[in-house]
PDB file of C-alpha atoms in Angstrom:
ATOM      1  CA  MET A   1      28.306  89.467  89.035  1.00  0.00           C
ATOM      2  CA  ASN A   2      31.011  92.622  88.870  1.00  0.00           C
ATOM      3  CA  SER A   3      29.361  95.419  90.499  1.00  0.00           C
ATOM      4  CA  ASN A   4      31.562  97.677  88.560  1.00  0.00           C
ATOM      5  CA  SER A   5      27.858  96.873  86.305  1.00  0.00           C
ATOM      6  CA  HIS A   6      25.969  98.292  88.587  1.00  0.00           C
ATOM      7  CA  PHE A   7      22.888  95.701  87.470  1.00  0.00           C
ATOM      8  CA  GLY A   8      21.104  96.844  91.107  1.00  0.00           C
ATOM      9  CA  ILE A   9      20.835 100.196  89.375  1.00  0.00           C
ATOM     10  CA  ARG A  10      19.890  99.351  85.582  1.00  0.00           C
ATOM     11  CA  LEU A  11      17.062  96.394  87.644  1.00  0.00           C
ATOM     12  CA  LYS A  12      15.906  99.022  89.442  1.00  0.00           C
ATOM     13  CA  LYS A  13      15.096 100.941  86.728  1.00  0.00           C
ATOM     14  CA  GLU A  14      13.686  98.443  84.524  1.00  0.00           C
ATOM     15  CA  ARG A  15      11.528  97.666  86.922  1.00  0.00           C
ATOM     16  CA  LYS A  16      10.020 100.670  87.410  1.00  0.00           C
ATOM     17  CA  ARG A  17       9.756 101.339  83.652  1.00  0.00           C
ATOM     18  CA  GLN A  18       7.380  98.613  83.333  1.00  0.00           C
ATOM     19  CA  LYS A  19       5.654  99.487  86.748  1.00  0.00           C
ATOM     20  CA  MET A  20       6.349  96.492  89.300  1.00  0.00           C
ATOM     21  CA  THR A  21       6.324  96.426  92.515  1.00  0.00           C
ATOM     22  CA  GLN A  22       9.277  95.324  93.986  1.00  0.00           C
ATOM     23  CA  GLN A  23       7.208  92.103  95.983  1.00  0.00           C
ATOM     24  CA  GLN A  24       5.874  91.343  92.459  1.00  0.00           C
ATOM     25  CA  LEU A  25       9.346  91.109  90.906  1.00  0.00           C
ATOM     26  CA  ALA A  26      10.441  88.832  94.503  1.00  0.00           C
ATOM     27  CA  GLU A  27       7.852  87.029  94.135  1.00  0.00           C
ATOM     28  CA  GLY A  28       9.453  83.459  94.450  1.00  0.00           C
ATOM     29  CA  ILE A  29      12.822  85.016  93.103  1.00  0.00           C
ATOM     30  CA  CYS A  30      14.242  86.127  97.062  1.00  0.00           C
ATOM     31  CA  SER A  31      12.485  88.177  99.904  1.00  0.00           C
ATOM     32  CA  GLN A  32      12.127  91.920  98.887  1.00  0.00           C
ATOM     33  CA  SER A  33      14.459  92.609 101.704  1.00  0.00           C
ATOM     34  CA  MET A  34      17.114  91.036  98.477  1.00  0.00           C
ATOM     35  CA  LEU A  35      15.480  93.131  96.746  1.00  0.00           C
ATOM     36  CA  SER A  36      15.852  95.784  97.637  1.00  0.00           C
ATOM     37  CA  SER A  37      19.796  95.222  99.004  1.00  0.00           C
ATOM     38  CA  ILE A  38      20.807  94.081  95.232  1.00  0.00           C
ATOM     39  CA  GLU A  39      18.809  97.292  94.031  1.00  0.00           C
ATOM     40  CA  ASN A  40      20.804  99.615  96.316  1.00  0.00           C
ATOM     41  CA  GLU A  41      24.002  97.554  94.905  1.00  0.00           C
ATOM     42  CA  THR A  42      25.025  96.174  99.237  1.00  0.00           C
ATOM     43  CA  TYR A  43      24.357  93.088  97.055  1.00  0.00           C
ATOM     44  CA  ILE A  44      25.766  91.383  94.702  1.00  0.00           C
ATOM     45  CA  PRO A  45      22.910  88.438  93.481  1.00  0.00           C
ATOM     46  CA  ASN A  46      24.735  85.429  91.927  1.00  0.00           C
ATOM     47  CA  VAL A  47      23.970  84.474  88.378  1.00  0.00           C
ATOM     48  CA  VAL A  48      21.261  81.940  88.995  1.00  0.00           C
ATOM     49  CA  LEU A  49      19.187  84.597  90.522  1.00  0.00           C
ATOM     50  CA  PHE A  50      20.532  87.001  88.365  1.00  0.00           C
ATOM     51  CA  ALA A  51      19.359  84.855  85.801  1.00  0.00           C
ATOM     52  CA  GLN A  52      15.648  84.620  87.073  1.00  0.00           C
ATOM     53  CA  LEU A  53      15.413  88.802  87.966  1.00  0.00           C
ATOM     54  CA  CYS A  54      15.739  88.617  83.997  1.00  0.00           C
ATOM     55  CA  ALA A  55      13.651  86.157  82.786  1.00  0.00           C
ATOM     56  CA  ARG A  56      10.954  88.539  85.664  1.00  0.00           C
ATOM     57  CA  LEU A  57      11.319  91.516  83.510  1.00  0.00           C
ATOM     58  CA  ASN A  58      11.038  89.985  79.956  1.00  0.00           C
ATOM     59  CA  LEU A  59      15.387  90.371  79.807  1.00  0.00           C
ATOM     60  CA  SER A  60      18.103  89.607  78.045  1.00  0.00           C
ATOM     61  CA  VAL A  61      20.411  88.760  80.497  1.00  0.00           C
ATOM     62  CA  GLU A  62      23.250  90.117  77.206  1.00  0.00           C
ATOM     63  CA  ARG A  63      20.888  93.197  76.726  1.00  0.00           C
ATOM     64  CA  MET A  64      21.623  94.046  81.055  1.00  0.00           C
ATOM     65  CA  LEU A  65      25.691  93.439  80.602  1.00  0.00           C
ATOM     66  CA  LEU A  66      27.010  96.299  79.181  1.00  0.00           C
ATOM     67  CA  ASN A  67      29.616  95.315  80.456  1.00  0.00           C
ATOM     68  CA  PRO A  68      32.729  94.272  80.056  1.00  0.00           C
ATOM     69  CA  TYR A  69      33.421  94.871  76.545  1.00  0.00           C
ATOM     70  CA  PRO A  70      35.450  97.982  75.213  1.00  0.00           C
ATOM     71  CA  ILE A  71      33.282 100.104  74.251  1.00  0.00           C
ATOM     72  CA  LEU A  72      32.566 103.619  72.442  1.00  0.00           C
ATOM     73  CA  LYS A  73      31.808 106.970  74.904  1.00  0.00           C
ATOM     74  CA  GLN A  74      28.245 107.832  73.282  1.00  0.00           C
ATOM     75  CA  GLN A  75      27.330 105.761  70.607  1.00  0.00           C
ATOM     76  CA  PRO A  76      25.351 102.829  71.829  1.00  0.00           C
ATOM     77  CA  ASP A  77      24.454 101.994  68.516  1.00  0.00           C
ATOM     78  CA  PHE A  78      28.342 100.795  68.447  1.00  0.00           C
ATOM     79  CA  ASN A  79      28.437  99.528  71.811  1.00  0.00           C
ATOM     80  CA  ASP A  80      25.720  97.364  71.556  1.00  0.00           C
ATOM     81  CA  THR A  81      26.309  95.530  68.313  1.00  0.00           C
ATOM     82  CA  ILE A  82      29.747  95.404  68.653  1.00  0.00           C
ATOM     83  CA  ILE A  83      28.964  93.529  72.492  1.00  0.00           C
ATOM     84  CA  HIS A  84      25.683  91.930  69.745  1.00  0.00           C
ATOM     85  CA  LEU A  85      28.454  89.879  67.751  1.00  0.00           C
ATOM     86  CA  CYS A  86      30.849  89.036  70.911  1.00  0.00           C
ATOM     87  CA  ASN A  87      28.549  86.928  72.458  1.00  0.00           C
ATOM     88  CA  LEU A  88      27.628  85.525  68.937  1.00  0.00           C
ATOM     89  CA  HIS A  89      31.178  85.447  67.940  1.00  0.00           C
ATOM     90  CA  HIS A  90      30.158  86.431  64.580  1.00  0.00           C
ATOM     91  CA  TYR A  91      33.762  87.418  63.613  1.00  0.00           C
ATOM     92  CA  ASP A  92      32.602  87.857  60.012  1.00  0.00           C
ATOM     93  CA  GLU A  93      29.869  90.339  60.914  1.00  0.00           C
ATOM     94  CA  MET A  94      32.485  92.364  62.954  1.00  0.00           C
ATOM     95  CA  GLN A  95      34.464  93.115  59.962  1.00  0.00           C
ATOM     96  CA  GLU A  96      31.988  94.388  58.058  1.00  0.00           C
ATOM     97  CA  TYR A  97      30.383  96.608  60.018  1.00  0.00           C
ATOM     98  CA  LEU A  98      34.003  98.043  61.286  1.00  0.00           C
ATOM     99  CA  ALA A  99      34.475  98.811  57.546  1.00  0.00           C
ATOM    100  CA  LYS A 100      31.779 100.493  57.356  1.00  0.00           C
ATOM    101  CA  ASN A 101      32.009 104.491  56.831  1.00  0.00           C
ATOM    102  CA  GLU A 102      29.948 105.311  59.098  1.00  0.00           C
ATOM    103  CA  VAL A 103      31.415 103.919  61.753  1.00  0.00           C
ATOM    104  CA  ILE A 104      34.800 105.046  60.957  1.00  0.00           C
ATOM    105  CA  THR A 105      33.535 108.907  61.047  1.00  0.00           C
ATOM    106  CA  GLN A 106      32.285 108.723  65.169  1.00  0.00           C
ATOM    107  CA  LEU A 107      35.588 107.846  66.601  1.00  0.00           C
ATOM    108  CA  VAL A 108      37.175 110.792  67.743  1.00  0.00           C
ATOM    109  CA  THR A 109      38.865 110.216  70.773  1.00  0.00           C
ATOM    110  CA  ASN A 110      42.119 107.755  70.817  1.00  0.00           C
ATOM    111  CA  SER A 111      40.285 106.224  73.442  1.00  0.00           C
ATOM    112  CA  ASP A 112      37.579 105.762  70.666  1.00  0.00           C
ATOM    113  CA  LEU A 113      40.435 104.982  68.188  1.00  0.00           C
ATOM    114  CA  GLN A 114      42.235 102.288  70.856  1.00  0.00           C
ATOM    115  CA  THR A 115      38.657 100.431  71.231  1.00  0.00           C
ATOM    116  CA  TYR A 116      37.987 100.670  67.268  1.00  0.00           C
ATOM    117  CA  TYR A 117      41.223  99.106  66.420  1.00  0.00           C
ATOM    118  CA  TYR A 118      41.153  96.515  69.176  1.00  0.00           C
ATOM    119  CA  TYR A 119      37.988  95.250  67.198  1.00  0.00           C
ATOM    120  CA  LEU A 120      39.585  94.819  64.063  1.00  0.00           C
ATOM    121  CA  GLY A 121      42.311  93.833  64.749  1.00  0.00           C
ATOM    122  CA  ILE A 122      40.980  90.525  66.963  1.00  0.00           C
ATOM    123  CA  SER A 123      38.247  89.695  64.062  1.00  0.00           C
ATOM    124  CA  THR A 124      40.473  90.079  61.064  1.00  0.00           C
ATOM    125  CA  TYR A 125      42.693  87.389  63.320  1.00  0.00           C
ATOM    126  CA  GLN A 126      39.595  85.662  63.779  1.00  0.00           C
ATOM    127  CA  SER A 127      37.880  85.617  60.886  1.00  0.00           C
ATOM    128  CA  GLN A 128      40.030  85.619  58.166  1.00  0.00           C
ATOM    129  CA  GLN A 129      43.557  83.870  60.438  1.00  0.00           C
ATOM    130  CA  ASP A 130      45.658  87.162  58.492  1.00  0.00           C
ATOM    131  CA  TRP A 131      48.065  87.229  61.216  1.00  0.00           C
ATOM    132  CA  GLN A 132      50.140  89.760  60.378  1.00  0.00           C
ATOM    133  CA  ALA A 133      47.269  91.951  59.166  1.00  0.00           C
ATOM    134  CA  ALA A 134      46.112  91.173  63.387  1.00  0.00           C
ATOM    135  CA  ILE A 135      49.248  92.681  64.508  1.00  0.00           C
ATOM    136  CA  GLN A 136      49.998  95.656  62.270  1.00  0.00           C
ATOM    137  CA  GLN A 137      46.123  96.808  63.695  1.00  0.00           C
ATOM    138  CA  LEU A 138      46.284  95.537  67.672  1.00  0.00           C
ATOM    139  CA  THR A 139      50.109  97.201  67.653  1.00  0.00           C
ATOM    140  CA  LEU A 140      47.941 100.687  65.842  1.00  0.00           C
ATOM    141  CA  ALA A 141      45.645 100.215  68.653  1.00  0.00           C
ATOM    142  CA  ARG A 142      48.574  99.819  71.162  1.00  0.00           C
ATOM    143  CA  THR A 143      49.649 103.228  69.967  1.00  0.00           C
ATOM    144  CA  TYR A 144      46.469 105.187  71.329  1.00  0.00           C
ATOM    145  CA  THR A 145      47.617 104.360  74.790  1.00  0.00           C
ATOM    146  CA  SER A 146      48.033 107.567  77.105  1.00  0.00           C
ATOM    147  CA  GLY A 147      50.182 107.447  79.804  1.00  0.00           C
ATOM    148  CA  SER A 148      52.255 105.231  82.330  1.00  0.00           C
ATOM    149  CA  SER A 149      49.701 103.248  83.499  1.00  0.00           C
ATOM    150  CA  HIS A 150      48.102 100.063  82.974  1.00  0.00           C
ATOM    151  CA  THR A 151      44.335  99.871  81.391  1.00  0.00           C
ATOM    152  CA  ALA A 152      42.800  96.787  81.270  1.00  0.00           C
ATOM    153  CA  LEU A 153      41.773  97.743  77.705  1.00  0.00           C
ATOM    154  CA  GLU A 154      45.437  97.816  77.497  1.00  0.00           C
ATOM    155  CA  LEU A 155      46.864  94.449  78.907  1.00  0.00           C
ATOM    156  CA  LEU A 156      43.861  92.571  76.668  1.00  0.00           C
ATOM    157  CA  ILE A 157      45.660  94.272  73.427  1.00  0.00           C
ATOM    158  CA  GLU A 158      49.161  93.304  74.619  1.00  0.00           C
ATOM    159  CA  ALA A 159      47.582  90.058  75.707  1.00  0.00           C
ATOM    160  CA  SER A 160      45.865  89.163  72.435  1.00  0.00           C
ATOM    161  CA  LEU A 161      49.147  90.564  70.212  1.00  0.00           C
ATOM    162  CA  ALA A 162      51.215  87.594  72.692  1.00  0.00           C
ATOM    163  CA  TYR A 163      48.552  84.936  71.183  1.00  0.00           C
ATOM    164  CA  ILE A 164      48.804  85.661  67.999  1.00  0.00           C
ATOM    165  CA  LYS A 165      52.887  85.737  68.164  1.00  0.00           C
ATOM    166  CA  PHE A 166      52.612  82.614  70.501  1.00  0.00           C
ATOM    167  CA  PHE A 167      51.199  80.319  67.223  1.00  0.00           C
ATOM    168  CA  HIS A 168      53.279  82.057  64.637  1.00  0.00           C
ATOM    169  CA  GLY A 169      57.449  82.191  66.345  1.00  0.00           C
ATOM    170  CA  SER A 170      57.946  84.056  68.824  1.00  0.00           C
ATOM    171  CA  ASN A 171      57.065  81.859  71.547  1.00  0.00           C
ATOM    172  CA  GLY A 172      59.876  83.114  74.380  1.00  0.00           C
ATOM    173  CA  ASP A 173      58.467  86.784  73.901  1.00  0.00           C
ATOM    174  CA  ALA A 174      54.708  85.604  73.627  1.00  0.00           C
ATOM    175  CA  ARG A 175      54.910  84.001  77.253  1.00  0.00           C
ATOM    176  CA  THR A 176      56.816  86.780  78.798  1.00  0.00           C
ATOM    177  CA  THR A 177      54.154  89.850  78.138  1.00  0.00           C
ATOM    178  CA  PHE A 178      51.278  87.091  79.176  1.00  0.00           C
ATOM    179  CA  SER A 179      53.444  86.758  82.271  1.00  0.00           C
ATOM    180  CA  ASN A 180      53.489  90.247  82.852  1.00  0.00           C
ATOM    181  CA  CYS A 181      50.458  90.690  82.614  1.00  0.00           C
ATOM    182  CA  LEU A 182      48.951  87.935  85.417  1.00  0.00           C
ATOM    183  CA  THR A 183      51.156  89.848  87.321  1.00  0.00           C
ATOM    184  CA  LEU A 184      49.579  93.181  86.928  1.00  0.00           C
ATOM    185  CA  ILE A 185      46.562  91.456  87.339  1.00  0.00           C
ATOM    186  CA  GLN A 186      47.511  90.002  90.619  1.00  0.00           C
ATOM    187  CA  ASN A 187      49.039  93.261  91.949  1.00  0.00           C
ATOM    188  CA  GLU A 188      46.273  94.658  91.174  1.00  0.00           C
ATOM    189  CA  LYS A 189      48.560  97.371  88.879  1.00  0.00           C
ATOM    190  CA  VAL A 190      45.549  98.095  86.528  1.00  0.00           C
ATOM    191  CA  VAL A 191      44.115 101.391  86.097  1.00  0.00           C
ATOM    192  CA  LEU A 192      39.520 101.263  86.763  1.00  0.00           C
ATOM    193  CA  PRO A 193      40.370  97.363  86.522  1.00  0.00           C
ATOM    194  CA  ASN A 194      37.049  94.932  85.017  1.00  0.00           C
ATOM    195  CA  ASP A 195      35.887  91.817  83.568  1.00  0.00           C
ATOM    196  CA  ASN A 196      38.181  92.164  80.619  1.00  0.00           C
ATOM    197  CA  LEU A 197      41.043  91.366  82.150  1.00  0.00           C
ATOM    198  CA  ASN A 198      38.912  87.783  82.720  1.00  0.00           C
ATOM    199  CA  SER A 199      39.811  87.008  78.860  1.00  0.00           C
ATOM    200  CA  ILE A 200      43.617  87.444  79.461  1.00  0.00           C
ATOM    201  CA  TYR A 201      43.712  83.925  82.043  1.00  0.00           C
ATOM    202  CA  TYR A 202      41.732  82.707  79.195  1.00  0.00           C
ATOM    203  CA  LEU A 203      44.465  83.587  76.007  1.00  0.00           C
ATOM    204  CA  TYR A 204      47.172  82.206  77.634  1.00  0.00           C
ATOM    205  CA  ALA A 205      45.893  78.547  78.995  1.00  0.00           C
ATOM    206  CA  ASN A 206      44.863  78.314  75.348  1.00  0.00           C
ATOM    207  CA  CYS A 207      48.053  78.817  74.110  1.00  0.00           C
ATOM    208  CA  LEU A 208      49.719  76.181  76.092  1.00  0.00           C
ATOM    209  CA  PHE A 209      46.819  73.968  75.525  1.00  0.00           C
ATOM    210  CA  ASN A 210      46.741  73.438  71.704  1.00  0.00           C
ATOM    211  CA  ASN A 211      50.535  73.036  72.724  1.00  0.00           C
ATOM    212  CA  SER A 212      50.365  70.479  75.079  1.00  0.00           C
ATOM    213  CA  GLU A 213      51.411  72.238  77.740  1.00  0.00           C
ATOM    214  CA  PHE A 214      48.297  70.689  79.937  1.00  0.00           C
ATOM    215  CA  GLU A 215      50.123  70.967  83.141  1.00  0.00           C
ATOM    216  CA  PRO A 216      50.923  74.036  82.744  1.00  0.00           C
ATOM    217  CA  GLY A 217      47.897  75.116  81.183  1.00  0.00           C
ATOM    218  CA  LEU A 218      45.070  74.526  83.830  1.00  0.00           C
ATOM    219  CA  GLN A 219      47.389  76.256  86.259  1.00  0.00           C
ATOM    220  CA  VAL A 220      46.787  78.986  84.420  1.00  0.00           C
ATOM    221  CA  VAL A 221      43.058  77.735  84.349  1.00  0.00           C
ATOM    222  CA  ASN A 222      42.715  77.361  88.347  1.00  0.00           C
ATOM    223  CA  GLN A 223      44.220  81.211  88.191  1.00  0.00           C
ATOM    224  CA  GLY A 224      41.024  82.776  86.681  1.00  0.00           C
ATOM    225  CA  MET A 225      38.770  80.857  87.452  1.00  0.00           C
ATOM    226  CA  THR A 226      40.200  82.621  91.814  1.00  0.00           C
ATOM    227  CA  TYR A 227      40.344  85.449  89.897  1.00  0.00           C
ATOM    228  CA  ILE A 228      36.679  85.480  88.258  1.00  0.00           C
ATOM    229  CA  THR A 229      34.934  84.379  91.505  1.00  0.00           C
ATOM    230  CA  ALA A 230      36.905  86.568  93.686  1.00  0.00           C
ATOM    231  CA  HIS A 231      35.932  90.020  91.872  1.00  0.00           C
ATOM    232  CA  ASP A 232      32.221  88.208  91.338  1.00  0.00           C
ATOM    233  CA  SER A 233      32.057  88.502  88.009  1.00  0.00           C
ATOM    234  CA  HIS A 234      30.910  85.764  85.395  1.00  0.00           C
ATOM    235  CA  PHE A 235      32.648  86.483  82.108  1.00  0.00           C
ATOM    236  CA  MET A 236      34.474  84.008  80.349  1.00  0.00           C
ATOM    237  CA  LEU A 237      33.798  81.716  83.305  1.00  0.00           C
ATOM    238  CA  ALA A 238      32.501  79.169  81.439  1.00  0.00           C
ATOM    239  CA  ASP A 239      34.836  79.546  78.577  1.00  0.00           C
ATOM    240  CA  LEU A 240      37.243  78.760  81.121  1.00  0.00           C
ATOM    241  CA  LEU A 241      35.116  75.509  82.271  1.00  0.00           C
ATOM    242  CA  LEU A 242      35.054  74.251  78.849  1.00  0.00           C
ATOM    243  CA  LEU A 243      38.562  74.523  78.570  1.00  0.00           C
ATOM    244  CA  LYS A 244      39.258  73.066  81.971  1.00  0.00           C
ATOM    245  CA  SER A 245      36.775  70.288  80.441  1.00  0.00           C
ATOM    246  CA  ALA A 246      39.308  69.571  77.210  1.00  0.00           C
ATOM    247  CA  ILE A 247      42.738  69.462  79.961  1.00  0.00           C
ATOM    248  CA  LEU A 248      41.379  67.039  82.633  1.00  0.00           C
ATOM    249  CA  SER A 249      40.188  64.699  79.051  1.00  0.00           C
ATOM    250  CA  GLN A 250      44.112  65.036  78.317  1.00  0.00           C
ATOM    251  CA  LEU A 251      45.053  64.192  81.588  1.00  0.00           C
ATOM    252  CA  LYS A 252      42.678  60.937  82.001  1.00  0.00           C
ATOM    253  CA  GLN A 253      40.515  62.479  84.212  1.00  0.00           C
ATOM    254  CA  PRO A 254      37.442  61.505  82.420  1.00  0.00           C
ATOM    255  CA  GLN A 255      35.124  62.825  85.502  1.00  0.00           C
ATOM    256  CA  ALA A 256      36.334  65.533  86.330  1.00  0.00           C
ATOM    257  CA  ALA A 257      36.005  66.655  82.913  1.00  0.00           C
ATOM    258  CA  LYS A 258      32.405  65.817  82.526  1.00  0.00           C
ATOM    259  CA  ASP A 259      31.581  67.918  85.804  1.00  0.00           C
ATOM    260  CA  SER A 260      33.594  70.832  84.128  1.00  0.00           C
ATOM    261  CA  ALA A 261      31.735  70.807  79.939  1.00  0.00           C
ATOM    262  CA  LYS A 262      27.744  70.341  82.508  1.00  0.00           C
ATOM    263  CA  LYS A 263      29.529  73.627  84.144  1.00  0.00           C
ATOM    264  CA  ALA A 264      30.203  75.310  81.502  1.00  0.00           C
ATOM    265  CA  GLN A 265      27.527  74.467  79.420  1.00  0.00           C
ATOM    266  CA  THR A 266      25.198  75.545  82.266  1.00  0.00           C
ATOM    267  CA  LEU A 267      26.346  78.687  82.664  1.00  0.00           C
ATOM    268  CA  SER A 268      26.544  79.154  78.459  1.00  0.00           C
ATOM    269  CA  GLU A 269      23.368  79.214  78.500  1.00  0.00           C
ATOM    270  CA  ILE A 270      21.931  80.738  81.594  1.00  0.00           C
ATOM    271  CA  PHE A 271      23.485  83.656  80.447  1.00  0.00           C
ATOM    272  CA  GLN A 272      22.867  83.655  77.136  1.00  0.00           C
ATOM    273  CA  THR A 273      26.515  83.295  75.187  1.00  0.00           C
ATOM    274  CA  GLU A 274      28.258  80.707  72.728  1.00  0.00           C
ATOM    275  CA  LEU A 275      31.103  79.127  73.744  1.00  0.00           C
ATOM    276  CA  PHE A 276      34.726  78.903  72.160  1.00  0.00           C
ATOM    277  CA  PRO A 277      35.505  75.940  70.378  1.00  0.00           C
ATOM    278  CA  LEU A 278      37.641  74.044  70.719  1.00  0.00           C
ATOM    279  CA  PRO A 279      40.798  72.157  68.753  1.00  0.00           C
ATOM    280  CA  ASN A 280      40.929  68.706  68.943  1.00  0.00           C
ATOM    281  CA  VAL A 281      44.590  67.716  70.602  1.00  0.00           C
ATOM    282  CA  HIS A 282      46.937  64.570  69.520  1.00  0.00           C
TER     283      HIS A 282
END
């Protein structure tokens, strides 16, 4: 997990709400001292321990991880709905939701508008494959950038544009954009970095996979997995593992591919998220 998500604080609040002691929550899962360290955010639990504690409190793992999805400030209903639809990859429903007048009238700040048009562009592309409209919406999201610094959402918008352009005539420009994004991430040039950055590795590796560039794709996947684990995260890790499995299959490494797919499925079950489907490559 990423410590920026303040999982420990939310865990402690929920435990107290349920009038459960630390000993009751920790019993059979971990020591009371470890739980205390988790709640005080001096220790970051691994994915298995995280899931077990959530299960003991009858909490949805999805609900406890409000980040890393971009959110609107002071709009919990919007955030909960978008997070739920993103986790399930229900982009048709997301587009219908974003078109509602009551959602649009909530948009006030540049940050809110940037977040809104990012989701609109993504849902347009995923649900309708209307790449021209998606580029227009993502380009509009880009206009709400403030200052010369780079935020995680701004990089995600750039990478999403690169992903679409990779398949629609701007292959070289897309590679340059992806390369620039990864350089900024690796050199820690992102303001307030969060788990959204994990997605950029997946987007680029997926482009390479679909273009039958398996060795370069595997390199980007491995870079992404190294980055994710180094930052105590799990977001997109299962999807990268599944993508790695597909690449390894193409590289004639069936056992390694099987092992990677199994790990992907395990993480998907723990965190109750659906994996992005991968196309067959011929």
